[in-house]
Amino acid sequence: MSVDLLIIGGGPAGMAAAIQAARLGLQATIVERDRLGGQANAAPWIENYPGFPEGITGKELMSIFERQLKRWPVKVVYDEAKDIVSYEAKSVLLAVGLTPKLAGVPGEIPYGDPDRIDHSGKDVLVIGGGDSAFDLAWGFAKKARRVTIGMRGETPRALPKLVTRAASSGVQLKTNWSPLDNSYDVVISCVGKQAKHPLFEKMEKASNLFLAGDICHVEDRHVAIAAGDGIAAAQSAYRFLNLPQRRKGAEKYKAI
Ligand SMILES: Cc1cc2nc3c(=O)[nH]c(=O)nc-3n(C[C@H](O)[C@H](O)[C@H](O)COP(=O)(O)OP(=O)(O)OC[C@H]3O[C@@H](n4cnc5c(N)ncnc54)[C@H](O)[C@@H]3O)c2cc1C
């Protein structure tokens, strides 16, 4: 059966879209290859999502999203979408986020949820100099024996607040770090994201395809933006499905 809105990706953008779509009376299905919450599950502490004045861990925030999602008749299918054409849907929302880049250092792993990376009592190197690197290093410092940030330049690009917080939890900073210096138990790459998701590359313009979340904001990756995008995309899908005269405004991509 053809659903009204097929949402690929169950991160904050996909879950927010599904809640809004269901509220609008659309039949929505989420296809998620891993777990609901996406990258936000890796965020050690989120202090810029409105409504949580003291801040909240990414995992807790995502479990609240999931609780809210479960109140609505949204189907969640655990599967990796390889393309879009194999699904029957009247409209599709791509909310797949972005794939982490690798630094090209032997043995490195892409950044992710600290709880899924065995780092307890270990010597950890986080490669990168941005917000996520300092945020994650701080997260790893709770259980690791030692955490070092290796960055290529001299000046961190991260928020000063995140740099200070990492330093005060014992994280060491190596500026002008060389890839030859990788004698660590765990090496985690945190050097940004690939500008496009492979699914996105297989698409061309179509009026029933919408985008939301990090995939639209390579530079500004935030949960609130992703959630807001998801809601806006569900509204656009609703208008596309119910108000043909307004179809012109919809974002336009299609699988090829
Ligand atoms: C360490 C770290 C700290 C962060 N800290 C903050 C913070 O403090 N504040 C803040 O606002 N934001 C923070 N963020 C950013 C925030 O997590 C992201 O902006 C947000 O998760 C983006 O949501 P999204 O739904 O667009 O994508 P994602 O969260 O990436 O979700 C995409 C989902 O799509 C799924 N998917 C991908 N491809 C497929 C496929 N082919 N088939 C099926 N499923 C697929 C993935 O498994 C994933 O679950 C942080 C991120 C990290 C990594």
Tab-separated table of C-alpha atoms and ligand atoms in Angstrom:
chain	number	residue	atom	x	y	z
A	1	MET	CA	0.000	0.000	0.000
A	2	SER	CA	1.244	3.454	-0.852
A	3	VAL	CA	1.754	5.616	2.245
A	4	ASP	CA	1.190	9.360	2.142
A	5	LEU	CA	4.654	10.255	3.411
A	6	LEU	CA	7.657	7.954	3.527
A	7	ILE	CA	10.360	9.383	5.763
A	8	ILE	CA	13.871	8.035	5.294
A	9	GLY	CA	15.855	8.641	8.472
A	10	GLY	CA	14.571	8.613	12.053
A	11	GLY	CA	16.739	11.355	13.563
A	12	PRO	CA	15.251	14.547	15.012
A	13	ALA	CA	14.190	15.766	11.548
A	14	GLY	CA	12.478	12.501	10.622
A	15	MET	CA	10.718	12.062	13.978
A	16	ALA	CA	9.482	15.673	14.060
A	17	ALA	CA	8.206	15.303	10.484
A	18	ALA	CA	6.398	12.069	11.342
A	19	ILE	CA	4.664	13.579	14.381
A	20	GLN	CA	3.525	16.588	12.368
A	21	ALA	CA	2.449	14.449	9.394
A	22	ALA	CA	0.362	12.199	11.653
A	23	ARG	CA	-1.154	15.263	13.305
A	24	LEU	CA	-2.180	16.471	9.847
A	25	GLY	CA	-3.854	13.130	9.220
A	26	LEU	CA	-1.225	11.753	6.823
A	27	GLN	CA	-0.165	8.115	6.929
A	28	ALA	CA	3.541	8.299	7.645
A	29	THR	CA	6.212	5.601	7.747
A	30	ILE	CA	9.799	6.055	8.939
A	31	VAL	CA	12.578	3.882	7.497
A	32	GLU	CA	15.558	3.868	9.875
A	33	ARG	CA	18.694	1.792	9.380
A	34	ASP	CA	19.980	1.978	12.941
A	35	ARG	CA	18.106	3.603	15.830
A	36	LEU	CA	15.739	6.498	16.288
A	37	GLY	CA	17.440	9.725	17.343
A	38	GLY	CA	20.297	9.586	14.825
A	39	GLN	CA	23.402	11.666	15.505
A	40	ALA	CA	21.747	13.446	18.396
A	41	ASN	CA	22.248	10.261	20.448
A	42	ALA	CA	25.979	11.058	20.379
A	43	ALA	CA	25.622	14.576	21.791
A	44	PRO	CA	26.920	14.451	25.392
A	45	TRP	CA	25.044	17.594	26.418
A	46	ILE	CA	22.557	19.742	24.493
A	47	GLU	CA	22.029	23.184	25.930
A	48	ASN	CA	20.543	24.978	22.935
A	49	TYR	CA	17.317	23.041	22.440
A	50	PRO	CA	14.559	25.366	23.661
A	51	GLY	CA	12.413	24.065	26.482
A	52	PHE	CA	15.228	22.518	28.514
A	53	PRO	CA	16.700	25.432	30.451
A	54	GLU	CA	19.275	23.334	32.305
A	55	GLY	CA	20.257	21.360	29.183
A	56	ILE	CA	19.773	17.659	28.517
A	57	THR	CA	21.815	14.767	27.108
A	58	GLY	CA	21.210	13.970	23.447
A	59	LYS	CA	19.990	10.478	24.353
A	60	GLU	CA	17.435	11.739	26.853
A	61	LEU	CA	16.152	14.327	24.410
A	62	MET	CA	15.807	11.682	21.704
A	63	SER	CA	13.978	9.331	24.047
A	64	ILE	CA	11.479	12.137	24.684
A	65	PHE	CA	11.071	12.624	20.913
A	66	GLU	CA	10.510	8.868	20.609
A	67	ARG	CA	7.931	8.846	23.394
A	68	GLN	CA	6.044	11.596	21.608
A	69	LEU	CA	6.321	9.776	18.278
A	70	LYS	CA	4.822	6.634	19.819
A	71	ARG	CA	1.654	8.531	20.686
A	72	TRP	CA	0.901	8.791	16.962
A	73	PRO	CA	0.076	6.063	14.442
A	74	VAL	CA	3.444	6.173	12.681
A	75	LYS	CA	5.008	2.949	11.410
A	76	VAL	CA	8.757	2.549	11.941
A	77	VAL	CA	10.583	0.076	9.669
A	78	TYR	CA	14.173	-0.824	10.547
A	79	ASP	CA	15.941	-1.106	7.210
A	80	GLU	CA	18.567	0.672	5.177
A	81	ALA	CA	17.044	2.489	2.213
A	82	LYS	CA	19.315	1.839	-0.761
A	83	ASP	CA	17.255	3.949	-3.131
A	84	ILE	CA	13.912	5.642	-3.186
A	85	VAL	CA	12.298	4.032	-6.190
A	86	SER	CA	11.731	0.712	-4.383
A	87	TYR	CA	9.212	2.278	-1.992
A	88	GLU	CA	5.615	2.961	-2.747
A	89	ALA	CA	4.806	6.384	-1.415
A	90	LYS	CA	2.872	9.429	-2.516
A	91	SER	CA	5.621	11.654	-1.174
A	92	VAL	CA	9.072	11.082	0.279
A	93	LEU	CA	11.068	12.991	2.849
A	94	LEU	CA	14.794	12.510	2.941
A	95	ALA	CA	15.957	13.135	6.519
A	96	VAL	CA	19.123	11.050	6.416
A	97	GLY	CA	21.577	13.514	7.966
A	98	LEU	CA	25.164	13.590	6.752
A	99	THR	CA	27.930	10.967	6.814
A	100	PRO	CA	31.033	11.714	8.942
A	101	LYS	CA	34.276	12.257	7.011
A	102	LEU	CA	37.431	10.312	7.856
A	103	ALA	CA	40.841	11.915	8.353
A	104	GLY	CA	42.685	9.095	6.556
A	105	VAL	CA	44.592	7.845	9.618
A	106	PRO	CA	45.120	4.059	9.968
A	107	GLY	CA	42.768	2.472	12.510
A	108	GLU	CA	40.521	5.516	12.840
A	109	ILE	CA	36.786	5.191	13.362
A	110	PRO	CA	34.180	7.841	12.557
A	111	TYR	CA	32.770	9.716	15.535
A	112	GLY	CA	29.588	8.445	17.120
A	113	ASP	CA	27.885	7.748	20.398
A	114	PRO	CA	30.579	7.350	23.127
A	115	ASP	CA	28.473	4.548	24.652
A	116	ARG	CA	28.980	2.530	21.465
A	117	ILE	CA	32.752	2.983	21.364
A	118	ASP	CA	34.815	0.877	23.746
A	119	HIS	CA	36.972	3.552	25.407
A	120	SER	CA	36.786	2.795	29.119
A	121	GLY	CA	40.287	3.080	30.681
A	122	LYS	CA	41.820	3.668	27.226
A	123	ASP	CA	44.022	6.254	25.639
A	124	VAL	CA	41.796	8.100	23.163
A	125	LEU	CA	42.703	10.467	20.345
A	126	VAL	CA	39.974	12.653	18.854
A	127	ILE	CA	41.052	14.198	15.545
A	128	GLY	CA	39.397	17.544	14.806
A	129	GLY	CA	39.128	21.103	16.012
A	130	GLY	CA	35.428	21.947	15.836
A	131	ASP	CA	32.478	21.860	18.245
A	132	SER	CA	31.819	18.125	17.869
A	133	ALA	CA	35.465	17.202	18.528
A	134	PHE	CA	35.598	19.177	21.781
A	135	ASP	CA	32.128	18.062	22.799
A	136	LEU	CA	32.925	14.384	22.218
A	137	ALA	CA	36.357	14.606	23.843
A	138	TRP	CA	34.635	15.927	26.951
A	139	GLY	CA	32.168	13.012	26.760
A	140	PHE	CA	34.980	10.451	26.413
A	141	ALA	CA	36.974	11.991	29.272
A	142	LYS	CA	34.474	10.620	31.801
A	143	LYS	CA	35.612	7.005	31.289
A	144	ALA	CA	38.818	7.093	29.223
A	145	ARG	CA	42.248	6.950	30.838
A	146	ARG	CA	43.403	9.909	28.775
A	147	VAL	CA	41.854	11.940	25.957
A	148	THR	CA	43.854	14.001	23.483
A	149	ILE	CA	42.514	16.243	20.754
A	150	GLY	CA	44.775	16.328	17.708
A	151	MET	CA	44.095	19.276	15.444
A	152	ARG	CA	45.898	20.356	12.339
A	153	GLY	CA	46.119	24.134	12.927
A	154	GLU	CA	46.844	26.208	16.004
A	155	THR	CA	43.441	27.639	16.883
A	156	PRO	CA	40.362	25.574	17.714
A	157	ARG	CA	37.267	26.380	15.650
A	158	ALA	CA	35.009	25.249	18.489
A	159	LEU	CA	33.006	27.529	20.769
A	160	PRO	CA	35.355	28.864	23.499
A	161	LYS	CA	32.956	27.434	26.058
A	162	LEU	CA	33.428	23.892	24.698
A	163	VAL	CA	37.207	24.326	24.588
A	164	THR	CA	37.306	25.453	28.227
A	165	ARG	CA	35.005	22.649	29.341
A	166	ALA	CA	37.145	19.998	27.643
A	167	ALA	CA	40.343	21.459	29.123
A	168	SER	CA	38.868	21.530	32.615
A	169	SER	CA	37.953	17.846	32.357
A	170	GLY	CA	41.591	16.973	31.607
A	171	VAL	CA	41.447	16.735	27.788
A	172	GLN	CA	44.848	17.530	26.300
A	173	LEU	CA	45.167	19.571	23.135
A	174	LYS	CA	47.845	18.895	20.535
A	175	THR	CA	47.970	21.674	17.976
A	176	ASN	CA	49.704	21.151	14.625
A	177	TRP	CA	49.068	17.467	15.184
A	178	SER	CA	50.616	15.115	12.608
A	179	PRO	CA	48.872	11.945	11.353
A	180	LEU	CA	52.099	10.083	12.197
A	181	ASP	CA	51.310	10.619	15.865
A	182	ASN	CA	48.639	7.987	16.318
A	183	SER	CA	49.937	5.697	19.038
A	184	TYR	CA	46.588	5.575	20.839
A	185	ASP	CA	44.215	2.740	21.767
A	186	VAL	CA	41.262	4.437	20.073
A	187	VAL	CA	41.441	6.991	17.253
A	188	ILE	CA	38.247	8.856	16.466
A	189	SER	CA	37.857	11.099	13.461
A	190	CYS	CA	35.776	14.178	13.984
A	191	VAL	CA	36.732	16.221	10.952
A	192	GLY	CA	33.330	17.177	9.592
A	193	LYS	CA	30.780	15.620	7.309
A	194	GLN	CA	30.543	14.747	3.667
A	195	ALA	CA	28.597	17.456	1.905
A	196	LYS	CA	26.124	15.004	0.376
A	197	HIS	CA	24.448	11.756	1.357
A	198	PRO	CA	24.778	8.928	-1.232
A	199	LEU	CA	20.966	8.760	-1.549
A	200	PHE	CA	20.870	12.448	-2.371
A	201	GLU	CA	23.304	11.918	-5.212
A	202	LYS	CA	20.913	9.436	-6.808
A	203	MET	CA	18.150	11.975	-7.149
A	204	GLU	CA	16.851	14.451	-9.578
A	205	LYS	CA	14.204	17.108	-9.234
A	206	ALA	CA	10.699	15.885	-8.435
A	207	SER	CA	7.735	17.612	-6.897
A	208	ASN	CA	6.960	14.893	-4.319
A	209	LEU	CA	10.351	14.816	-2.657
A	210	PHE	CA	11.273	16.895	0.382
A	211	LEU	CA	14.426	17.352	2.440
A	212	ALA	CA	14.914	18.149	6.118
A	213	GLY	CA	17.627	18.395	8.746
A	214	ASP	CA	21.421	18.248	8.473
A	215	ILE	CA	21.257	17.207	4.838
A	216	CYS	CA	20.099	20.778	4.109
A	217	HIS	CA	22.463	22.513	6.560
A	218	VAL	CA	26.030	21.350	6.151
A	219	GLU	CA	27.280	24.235	8.298
A	220	ASP	CA	24.453	24.684	10.810
A	221	ARG	CA	23.779	21.295	12.291
A	222	HIS	CA	21.447	21.578	15.258
A	223	VAL	CA	18.603	19.521	16.662
A	224	ALA	CA	16.193	22.471	16.789
A	225	ILE	CA	16.868	23.319	13.139
A	226	ALA	CA	16.407	19.667	12.127
A	227	ALA	CA	13.139	19.396	14.089
A	228	GLY	CA	11.823	22.677	12.664
A	229	ASP	CA	12.750	21.546	9.170
A	230	GLY	CA	10.947	18.254	9.698
A	231	ILE	CA	7.759	20.039	10.714
A	232	ALA	CA	8.019	22.418	7.739
A	233	ALA	CA	8.600	19.460	5.383
A	234	ALA	CA	5.516	17.637	6.712
A	235	GLN	CA	3.473	20.796	6.113
A	236	SER	CA	4.826	21.000	2.542
A	237	ALA	CA	4.012	17.327	1.942
A	238	TYR	CA	0.493	17.906	3.271
A	239	ARG	CA	-0.024	20.833	0.915
A	240	PHE	CA	1.433	18.831	-1.952
A	241	LEU	CA	-0.980	15.951	-1.302
A	242	ASN	CA	-4.075	17.957	-0.511
A	243	LEU	CA	-3.804	21.264	-2.276
A	244	PRO	CA	-2.644	20.610	-5.835
A	245	GLN	CA	-2.810	24.277	-6.727
A	246	ARG	CA	-0.019	24.923	-4.195
A	247	ARG	CA	2.334	22.226	-5.441
A	248	LYS	CA	4.638	24.716	-7.026
A	249	GLY	CA	6.251	25.668	-3.716
A	250	ALA	CA	7.376	22.137	-2.839
A	251	GLU	CA	11.055	21.177	-2.906
A	252	LYS	CA	11.797	19.139	-5.943
A	253	TYR	CA	13.986	16.090	-6.070
A	254	LYS	CA	13.313	12.595	-7.305
A	255	ALA	CA	15.165	9.283	-7.293
A	256	ILE	CA	16.733	8.211	-10.548
B	1	LIG	C1	28.962	14.887	19.092
B	1	LIG	C2	27.798	15.709	18.641
B	1	LIG	C3	27.358	16.741	19.438
B	1	LIG	C4	26.263	17.506	19.039
B	1	LIG	N1	25.825	18.492	19.870
B	1	LIG	C5	24.731	19.211	19.525
B	1	LIG	C6	24.213	20.204	20.417
B	1	LIG	O1	24.749	20.426	21.500
B	1	LIG	N2	23.122	20.889	20.019
B	1	LIG	C7	22.492	20.660	18.822
B	1	LIG	O2	21.470	21.293	18.540
B	1	LIG	N3	22.951	19.732	17.964
B	1	LIG	C8	24.062	19.013	18.285
B	1	LIG	N4	24.540	18.055	17.417
B	1	LIG	C9	23.988	17.989	16.048
B	1	LIG	C10	22.672	17.205	15.958
B	1	LIG	O3	22.835	15.924	16.526
B	1	LIG	C11	22.272	17.096	14.482
B	1	LIG	O4	22.166	18.391	13.921
B	1	LIG	C12	20.922	16.377	14.325
B	1	LIG	O5	20.970	15.077	14.877
B	1	LIG	C13	20.526	16.284	12.844
B	1	LIG	O6	19.320	15.605	12.732
B	1	LIG	P1	18.892	14.884	11.364
B	1	LIG	O7	17.597	14.213	11.676
B	1	LIG	O8	18.967	15.824	10.239
B	1	LIG	O9	20.042	13.819	11.059
B	1	LIG	P2	20.626	12.626	11.922
B	1	LIG	O10	20.533	12.878	13.365
B	1	LIG	O11	21.965	12.365	11.329
B	1	LIG	O12	19.639	11.415	11.596
B	1	LIG	C14	19.616	10.806	10.323
B	1	LIG	C15	19.098	9.383	10.486
B	1	LIG	O13	18.967	8.820	9.176
B	1	LIG	C16	19.366	7.465	9.226
B	1	LIG	N5	19.748	7.059	7.872
B	1	LIG	C17	20.772	7.571	7.122
B	1	LIG	N6	20.802	6.960	5.925
B	1	LIG	C18	19.779	6.059	5.925
B	1	LIG	C19	19.300	5.121	4.963
B	1	LIG	N7	19.871	4.978	3.763
B	1	LIG	N8	18.227	4.352	5.292
B	1	LIG	C20	17.639	4.469	6.514
B	1	LIG	N9	18.062	5.339	7.469
B	1	LIG	C21	19.105	6.127	7.169
B	1	LIG	C22	20.526	7.451	10.227
B	1	LIG	O14	20.727	6.168	10.776
B	1	LIG	C23	20.046	8.469	11.264
B	1	LIG	O15	19.331	7.854	12.313
B	1	LIG	C24	25.621	17.258	17.794
B	1	LIG	C25	26.059	16.203	16.992
B	1	LIG	C26	27.143	15.428	17.413
B	1	LIG	C27	27.593	14.284	16.533
